[in-house]
mmCIF file of C-alpha atoms in Angstrom:
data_model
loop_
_atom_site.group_PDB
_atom_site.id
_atom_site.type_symbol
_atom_site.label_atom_id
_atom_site.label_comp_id
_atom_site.label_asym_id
_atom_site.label_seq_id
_atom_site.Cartn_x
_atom_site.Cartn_y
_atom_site.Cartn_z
ATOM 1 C CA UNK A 1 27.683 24.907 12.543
ATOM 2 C CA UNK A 2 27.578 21.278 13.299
ATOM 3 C CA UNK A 3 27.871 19.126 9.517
ATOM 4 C CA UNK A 4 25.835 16.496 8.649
ATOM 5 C CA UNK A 5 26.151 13.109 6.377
ATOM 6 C CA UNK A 6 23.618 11.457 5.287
ATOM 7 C CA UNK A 7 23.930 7.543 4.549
ATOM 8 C CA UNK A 8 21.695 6.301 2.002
ATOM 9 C CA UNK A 9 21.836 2.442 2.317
ATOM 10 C CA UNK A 10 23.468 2.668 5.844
ATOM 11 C CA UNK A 11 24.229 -1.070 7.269
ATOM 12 C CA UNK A 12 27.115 -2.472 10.116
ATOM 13 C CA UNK A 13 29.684 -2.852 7.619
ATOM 14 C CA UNK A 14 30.842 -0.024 5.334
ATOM 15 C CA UNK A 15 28.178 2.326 6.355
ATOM 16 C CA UNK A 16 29.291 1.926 9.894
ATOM 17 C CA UNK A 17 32.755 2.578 8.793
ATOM 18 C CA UNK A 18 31.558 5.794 6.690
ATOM 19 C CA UNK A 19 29.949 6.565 9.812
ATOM 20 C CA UNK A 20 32.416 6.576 12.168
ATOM 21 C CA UNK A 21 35.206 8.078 9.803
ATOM 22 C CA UNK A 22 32.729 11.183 9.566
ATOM 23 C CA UNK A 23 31.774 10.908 13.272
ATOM 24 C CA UNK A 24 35.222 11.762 14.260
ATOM 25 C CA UNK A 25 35.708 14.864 12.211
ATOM 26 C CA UNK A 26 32.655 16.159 14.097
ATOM 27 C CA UNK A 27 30.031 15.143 11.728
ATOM 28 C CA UNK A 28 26.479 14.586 12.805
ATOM 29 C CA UNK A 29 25.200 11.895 10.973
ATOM 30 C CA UNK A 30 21.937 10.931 9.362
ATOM 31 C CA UNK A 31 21.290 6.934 8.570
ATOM 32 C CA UNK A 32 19.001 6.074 5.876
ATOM 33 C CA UNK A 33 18.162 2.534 5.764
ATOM 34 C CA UNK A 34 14.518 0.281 5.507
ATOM 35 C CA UNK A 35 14.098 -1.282 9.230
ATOM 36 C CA UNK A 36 13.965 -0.065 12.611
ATOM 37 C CA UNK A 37 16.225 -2.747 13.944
ATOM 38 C CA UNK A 38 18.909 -1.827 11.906
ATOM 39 C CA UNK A 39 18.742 1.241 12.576
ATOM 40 C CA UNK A 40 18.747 1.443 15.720
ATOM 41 C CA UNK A 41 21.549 -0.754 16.021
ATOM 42 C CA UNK A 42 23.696 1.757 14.241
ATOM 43 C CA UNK A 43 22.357 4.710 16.434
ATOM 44 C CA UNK A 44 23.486 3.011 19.531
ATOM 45 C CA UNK A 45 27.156 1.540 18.175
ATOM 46 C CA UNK A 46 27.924 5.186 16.954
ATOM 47 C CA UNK A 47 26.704 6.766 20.344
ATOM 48 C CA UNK A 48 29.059 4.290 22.135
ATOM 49 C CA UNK A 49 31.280 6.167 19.667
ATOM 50 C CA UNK A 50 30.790 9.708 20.708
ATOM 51 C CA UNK A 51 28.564 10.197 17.812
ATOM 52 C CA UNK A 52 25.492 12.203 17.537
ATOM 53 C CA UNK A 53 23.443 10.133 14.559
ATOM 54 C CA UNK A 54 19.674 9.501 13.751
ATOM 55 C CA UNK A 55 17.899 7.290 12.131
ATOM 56 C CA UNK A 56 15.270 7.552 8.798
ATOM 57 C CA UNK A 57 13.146 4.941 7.538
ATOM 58 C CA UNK A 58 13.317 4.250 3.618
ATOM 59 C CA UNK A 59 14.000 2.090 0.513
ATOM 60 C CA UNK A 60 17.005 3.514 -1.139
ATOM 61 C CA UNK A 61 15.427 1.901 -4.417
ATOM 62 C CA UNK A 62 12.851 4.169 -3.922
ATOM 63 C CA UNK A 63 12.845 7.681 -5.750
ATOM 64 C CA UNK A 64 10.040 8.545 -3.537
ATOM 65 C CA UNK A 65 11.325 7.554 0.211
ATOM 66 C CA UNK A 66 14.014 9.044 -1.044
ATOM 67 C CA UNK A 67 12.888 12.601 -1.529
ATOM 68 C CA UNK A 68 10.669 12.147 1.956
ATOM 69 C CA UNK A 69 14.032 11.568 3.821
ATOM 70 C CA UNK A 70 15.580 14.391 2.359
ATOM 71 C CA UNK A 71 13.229 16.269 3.574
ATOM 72 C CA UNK A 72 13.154 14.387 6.910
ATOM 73 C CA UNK A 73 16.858 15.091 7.307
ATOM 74 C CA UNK A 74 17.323 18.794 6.427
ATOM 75 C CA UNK A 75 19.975 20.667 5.662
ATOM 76 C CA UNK A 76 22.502 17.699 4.254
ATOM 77 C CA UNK A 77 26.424 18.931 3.915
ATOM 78 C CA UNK A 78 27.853 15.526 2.566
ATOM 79 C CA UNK A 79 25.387 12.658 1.344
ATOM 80 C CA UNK A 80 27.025 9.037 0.719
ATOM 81 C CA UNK A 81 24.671 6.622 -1.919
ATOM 82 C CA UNK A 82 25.807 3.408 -0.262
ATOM 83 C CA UNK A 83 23.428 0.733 -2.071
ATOM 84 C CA UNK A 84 23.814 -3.067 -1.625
ATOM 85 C CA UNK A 85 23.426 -5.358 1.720
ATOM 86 C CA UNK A 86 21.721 -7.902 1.489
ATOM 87 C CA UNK A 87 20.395 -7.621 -1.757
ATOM 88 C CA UNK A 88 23.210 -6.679 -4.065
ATOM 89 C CA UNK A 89 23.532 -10.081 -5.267
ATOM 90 C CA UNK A 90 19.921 -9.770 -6.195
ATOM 91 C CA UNK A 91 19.164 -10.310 -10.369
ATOM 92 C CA UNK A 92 22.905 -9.674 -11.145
ATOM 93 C CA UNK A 93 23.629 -12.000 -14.067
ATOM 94 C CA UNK A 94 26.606 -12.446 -17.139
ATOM 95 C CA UNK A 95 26.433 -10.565 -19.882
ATOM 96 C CA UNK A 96 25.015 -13.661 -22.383
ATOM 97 C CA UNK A 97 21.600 -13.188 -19.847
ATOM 98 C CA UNK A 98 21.243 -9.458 -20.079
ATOM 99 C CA UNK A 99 17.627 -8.505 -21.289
ATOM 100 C CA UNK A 100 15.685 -5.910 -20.826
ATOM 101 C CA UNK A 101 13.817 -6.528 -17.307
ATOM 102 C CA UNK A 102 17.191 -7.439 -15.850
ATOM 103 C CA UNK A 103 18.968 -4.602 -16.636
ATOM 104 C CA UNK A 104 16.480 -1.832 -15.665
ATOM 105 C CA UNK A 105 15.745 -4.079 -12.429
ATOM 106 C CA UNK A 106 19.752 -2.704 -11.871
ATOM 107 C CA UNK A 107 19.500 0.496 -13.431
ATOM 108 C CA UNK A 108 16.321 1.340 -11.376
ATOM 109 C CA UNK A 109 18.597 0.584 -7.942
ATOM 110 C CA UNK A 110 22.478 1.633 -9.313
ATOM 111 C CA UNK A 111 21.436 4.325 -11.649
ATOM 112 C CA UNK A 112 18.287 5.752 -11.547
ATOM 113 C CA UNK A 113 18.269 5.806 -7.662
ATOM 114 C CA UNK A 114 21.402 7.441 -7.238
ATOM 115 C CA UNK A 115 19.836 10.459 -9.687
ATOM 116 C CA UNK A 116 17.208 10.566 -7.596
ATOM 117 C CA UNK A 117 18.972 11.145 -4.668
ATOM 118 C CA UNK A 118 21.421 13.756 -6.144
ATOM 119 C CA UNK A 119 18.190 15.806 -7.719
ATOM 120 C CA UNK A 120 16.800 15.757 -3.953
ATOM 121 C CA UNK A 121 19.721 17.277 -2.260
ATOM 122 C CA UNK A 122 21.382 19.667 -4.926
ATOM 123 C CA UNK A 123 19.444 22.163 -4.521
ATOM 124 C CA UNK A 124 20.214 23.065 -1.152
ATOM 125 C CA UNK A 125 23.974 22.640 -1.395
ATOM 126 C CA UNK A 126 24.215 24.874 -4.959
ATOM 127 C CA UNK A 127 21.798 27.306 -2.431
ATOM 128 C CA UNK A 128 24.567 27.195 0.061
ATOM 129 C CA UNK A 129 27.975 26.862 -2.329
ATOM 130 C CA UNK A 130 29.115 23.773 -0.873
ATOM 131 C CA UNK A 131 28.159 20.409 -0.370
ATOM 132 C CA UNK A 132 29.399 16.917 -1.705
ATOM 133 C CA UNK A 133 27.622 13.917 -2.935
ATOM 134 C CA UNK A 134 29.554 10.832 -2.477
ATOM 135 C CA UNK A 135 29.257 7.563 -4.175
ATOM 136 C CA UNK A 136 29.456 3.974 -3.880
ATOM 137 C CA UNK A 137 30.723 2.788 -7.321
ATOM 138 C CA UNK A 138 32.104 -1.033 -8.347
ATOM 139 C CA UNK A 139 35.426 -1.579 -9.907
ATOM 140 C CA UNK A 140 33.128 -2.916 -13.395
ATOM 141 C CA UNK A 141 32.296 0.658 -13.994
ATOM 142 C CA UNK A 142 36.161 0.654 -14.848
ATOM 143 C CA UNK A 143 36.668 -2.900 -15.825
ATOM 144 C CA UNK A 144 34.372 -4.825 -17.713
ATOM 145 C CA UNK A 145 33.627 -8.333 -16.093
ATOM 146 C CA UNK A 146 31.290 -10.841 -18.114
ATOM 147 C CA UNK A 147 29.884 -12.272 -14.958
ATOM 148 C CA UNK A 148 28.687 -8.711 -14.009
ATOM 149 C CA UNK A 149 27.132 -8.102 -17.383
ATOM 150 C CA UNK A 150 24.287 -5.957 -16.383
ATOM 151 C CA UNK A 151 25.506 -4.164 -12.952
ATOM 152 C CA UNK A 152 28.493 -3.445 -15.206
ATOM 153 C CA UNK A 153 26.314 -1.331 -17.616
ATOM 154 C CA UNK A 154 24.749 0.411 -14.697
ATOM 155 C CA UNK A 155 28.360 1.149 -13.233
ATOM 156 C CA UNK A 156 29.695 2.357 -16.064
ATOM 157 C CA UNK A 157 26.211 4.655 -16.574
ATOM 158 C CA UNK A 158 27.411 5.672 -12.761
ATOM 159 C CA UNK A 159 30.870 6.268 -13.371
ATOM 160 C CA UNK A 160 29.868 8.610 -16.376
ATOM 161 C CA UNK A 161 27.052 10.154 -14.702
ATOM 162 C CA UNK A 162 29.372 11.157 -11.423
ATOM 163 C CA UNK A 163 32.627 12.530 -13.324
ATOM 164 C CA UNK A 164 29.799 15.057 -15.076
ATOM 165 C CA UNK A 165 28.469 16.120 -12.182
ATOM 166 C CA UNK A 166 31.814 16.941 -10.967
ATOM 167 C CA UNK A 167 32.644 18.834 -13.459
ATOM 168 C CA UNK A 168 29.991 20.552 -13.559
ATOM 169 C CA UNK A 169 29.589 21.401 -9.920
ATOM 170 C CA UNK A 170 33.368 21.818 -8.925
ATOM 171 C CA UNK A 171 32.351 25.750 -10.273
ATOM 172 C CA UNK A 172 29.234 25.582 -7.555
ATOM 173 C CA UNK A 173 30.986 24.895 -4.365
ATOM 174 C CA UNK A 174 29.442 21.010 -4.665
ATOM 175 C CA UNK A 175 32.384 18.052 -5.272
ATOM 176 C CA UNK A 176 30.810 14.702 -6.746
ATOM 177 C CA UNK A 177 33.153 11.559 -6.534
ATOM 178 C CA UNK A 178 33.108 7.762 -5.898
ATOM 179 C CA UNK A 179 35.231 5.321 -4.305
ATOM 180 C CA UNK A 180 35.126 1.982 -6.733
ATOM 181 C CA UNK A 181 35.140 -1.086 -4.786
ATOM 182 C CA UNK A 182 37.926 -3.436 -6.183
ATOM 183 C CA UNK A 183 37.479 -5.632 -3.407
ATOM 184 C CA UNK A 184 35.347 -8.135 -1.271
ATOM 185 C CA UNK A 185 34.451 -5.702 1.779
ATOM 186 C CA UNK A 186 35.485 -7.439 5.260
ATOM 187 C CA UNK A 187 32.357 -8.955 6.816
ATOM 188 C CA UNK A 188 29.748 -7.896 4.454
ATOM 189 C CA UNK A 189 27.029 -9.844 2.464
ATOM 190 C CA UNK A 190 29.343 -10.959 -0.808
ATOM 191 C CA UNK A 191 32.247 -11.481 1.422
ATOM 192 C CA UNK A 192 30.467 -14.151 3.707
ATOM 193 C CA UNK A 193 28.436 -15.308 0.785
ATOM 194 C CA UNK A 194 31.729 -16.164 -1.258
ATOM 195 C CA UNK A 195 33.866 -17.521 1.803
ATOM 196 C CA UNK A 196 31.101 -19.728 3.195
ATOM 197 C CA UNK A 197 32.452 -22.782 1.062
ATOM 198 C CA UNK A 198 35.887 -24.175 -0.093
ATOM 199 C CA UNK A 199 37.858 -21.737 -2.466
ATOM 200 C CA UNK A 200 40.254 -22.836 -5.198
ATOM 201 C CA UNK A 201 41.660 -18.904 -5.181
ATOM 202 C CA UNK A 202 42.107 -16.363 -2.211
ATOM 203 C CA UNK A 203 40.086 -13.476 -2.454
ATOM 204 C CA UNK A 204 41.453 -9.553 -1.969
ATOM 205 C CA UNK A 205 39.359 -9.316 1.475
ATOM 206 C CA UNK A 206 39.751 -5.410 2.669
ATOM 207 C CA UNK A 207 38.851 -3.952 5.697
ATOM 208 C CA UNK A 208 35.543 -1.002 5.684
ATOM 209 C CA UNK A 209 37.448 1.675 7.195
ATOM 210 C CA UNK A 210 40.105 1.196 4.431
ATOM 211 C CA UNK A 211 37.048 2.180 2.116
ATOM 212 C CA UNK A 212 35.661 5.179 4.675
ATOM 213 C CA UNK A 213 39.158 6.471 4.524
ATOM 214 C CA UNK A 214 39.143 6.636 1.299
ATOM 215 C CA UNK A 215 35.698 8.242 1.040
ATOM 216 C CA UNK A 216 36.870 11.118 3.651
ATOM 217 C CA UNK A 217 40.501 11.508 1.409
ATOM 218 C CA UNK A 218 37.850 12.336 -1.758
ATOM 219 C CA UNK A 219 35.950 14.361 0.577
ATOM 220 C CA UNK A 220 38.636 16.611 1.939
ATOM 221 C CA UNK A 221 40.906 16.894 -0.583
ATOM 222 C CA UNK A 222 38.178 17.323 -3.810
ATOM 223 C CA UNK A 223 41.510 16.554 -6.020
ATOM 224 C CA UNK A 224 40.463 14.112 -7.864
ATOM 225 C CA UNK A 225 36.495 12.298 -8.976
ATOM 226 C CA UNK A 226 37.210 8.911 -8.055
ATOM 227 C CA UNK A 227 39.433 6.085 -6.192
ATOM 228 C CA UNK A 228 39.636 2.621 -6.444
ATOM 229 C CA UNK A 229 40.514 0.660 -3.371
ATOM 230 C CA UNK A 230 41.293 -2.988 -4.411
ATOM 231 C CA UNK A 231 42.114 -5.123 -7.753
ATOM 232 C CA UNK A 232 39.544 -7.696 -7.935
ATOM 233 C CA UNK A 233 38.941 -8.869 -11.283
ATOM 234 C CA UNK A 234 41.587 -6.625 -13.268
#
């Protein structure tokens, strides 16, 4: 039987990647993301591909939309929580600014989403003994940046929330794991966004398929709950 992965926050850059490095292991793939266009962008690049993938409306932020694409989707082997585009950069602020509203205006989308999500598809892949649910984490879940004083928290809420459900599901047939990005991601929103002035410092700039490699490594291997691709900000 044909596998499927489901993106959750699918857009051109990493989820693309993610999308292809499935696509080639015979994967089927499922794109969650909130408009049409989009969407349907991705459908046609990755049938260019070779790649049988579909499209499914919904706000990732969205506990809700979240469950009805479940649904929507089916049976799910592999789901990737792939938050961000264009607004990650959204009500990030340093730790100083940190008050309540801010940080659970990024625990709702880093945290509490990504529950959501998992409590949607578990129960199908504990049904079936196997299954994987794949994050996408940031390298402040590991080390603490100032600037990134409440997406920190939520990353580090992440990182703690994923190695638990890895060791409690390892015994189930279902791997949980995350690749940290440590890294501006080649041609996505924070990459352009930081390059499109003069910098006094070059940034680590890394390719998305370096990142979907590393994704399908977790994936295939199940050796270990997390990588980290990239050093930005150690």
């Amino acid at each position: 039987m044909t596998k499927t992965l489901a993106i959750f926050g699918a857009g051109p850059v990493l989820g693309l990647s993610l999308a292809r490095r499935f696509g080639r292991e015979g994967f089927r793939i499922a794109l969650v993301a909130r408009t049409t266009e989009n969407l349907d962008a991705l459908v046609a690049e990755l049938d260019d591909d070779g790649i049988e993938a579909s499209g499914f409306l919904a706000d990732v932020y969205e506990p809700a939309q979240i469950a009805a694409a479940v649904t929507a989707i089916g049976r799910i082997d592999a789901v990737a929580f792939n938050p961000g585009g264009g607004t990650m950069g959204e009500g990030i602020v340093p730790v100083l600014e940190v008050d309540p509203e801010n940080l659970r205006l990024i625990l709702d989308r880093f945290l509490v989403s990504a529950v959501a999500l998992v409590r949607a598809v578990l129960p199908g892949m504990t049904e079936r003994g196997d299954g994987a649910i794949l994050f996408t984490a940031g390298q402040s879940g590991l080390h603490p940046a100032p600037f990134l004083g409440n997406v920190g928290m939520a990353q580090a809420a992440l990182r703690n929330y994923f190695h638990n459900l890895n060791a409690v599901l390892s015994e189930k047939g279902v791997y949980a794991g995350a690749v940290n990005v440590g890294a501006l991601i080649e041609g996505s929103v924070p990459h352009r966004a930081i390059t499109s002035s003069p910098l006094d410092f070059e940034p680590e700039v890394i390719h998305p398929d370096v990142f979907a490699d590393a994704f399908w490594k977790l994936y295939a291997t199940r050796e270990a709950p997390e990588a980290l691709v990239g050093s930005f900000g150690k």
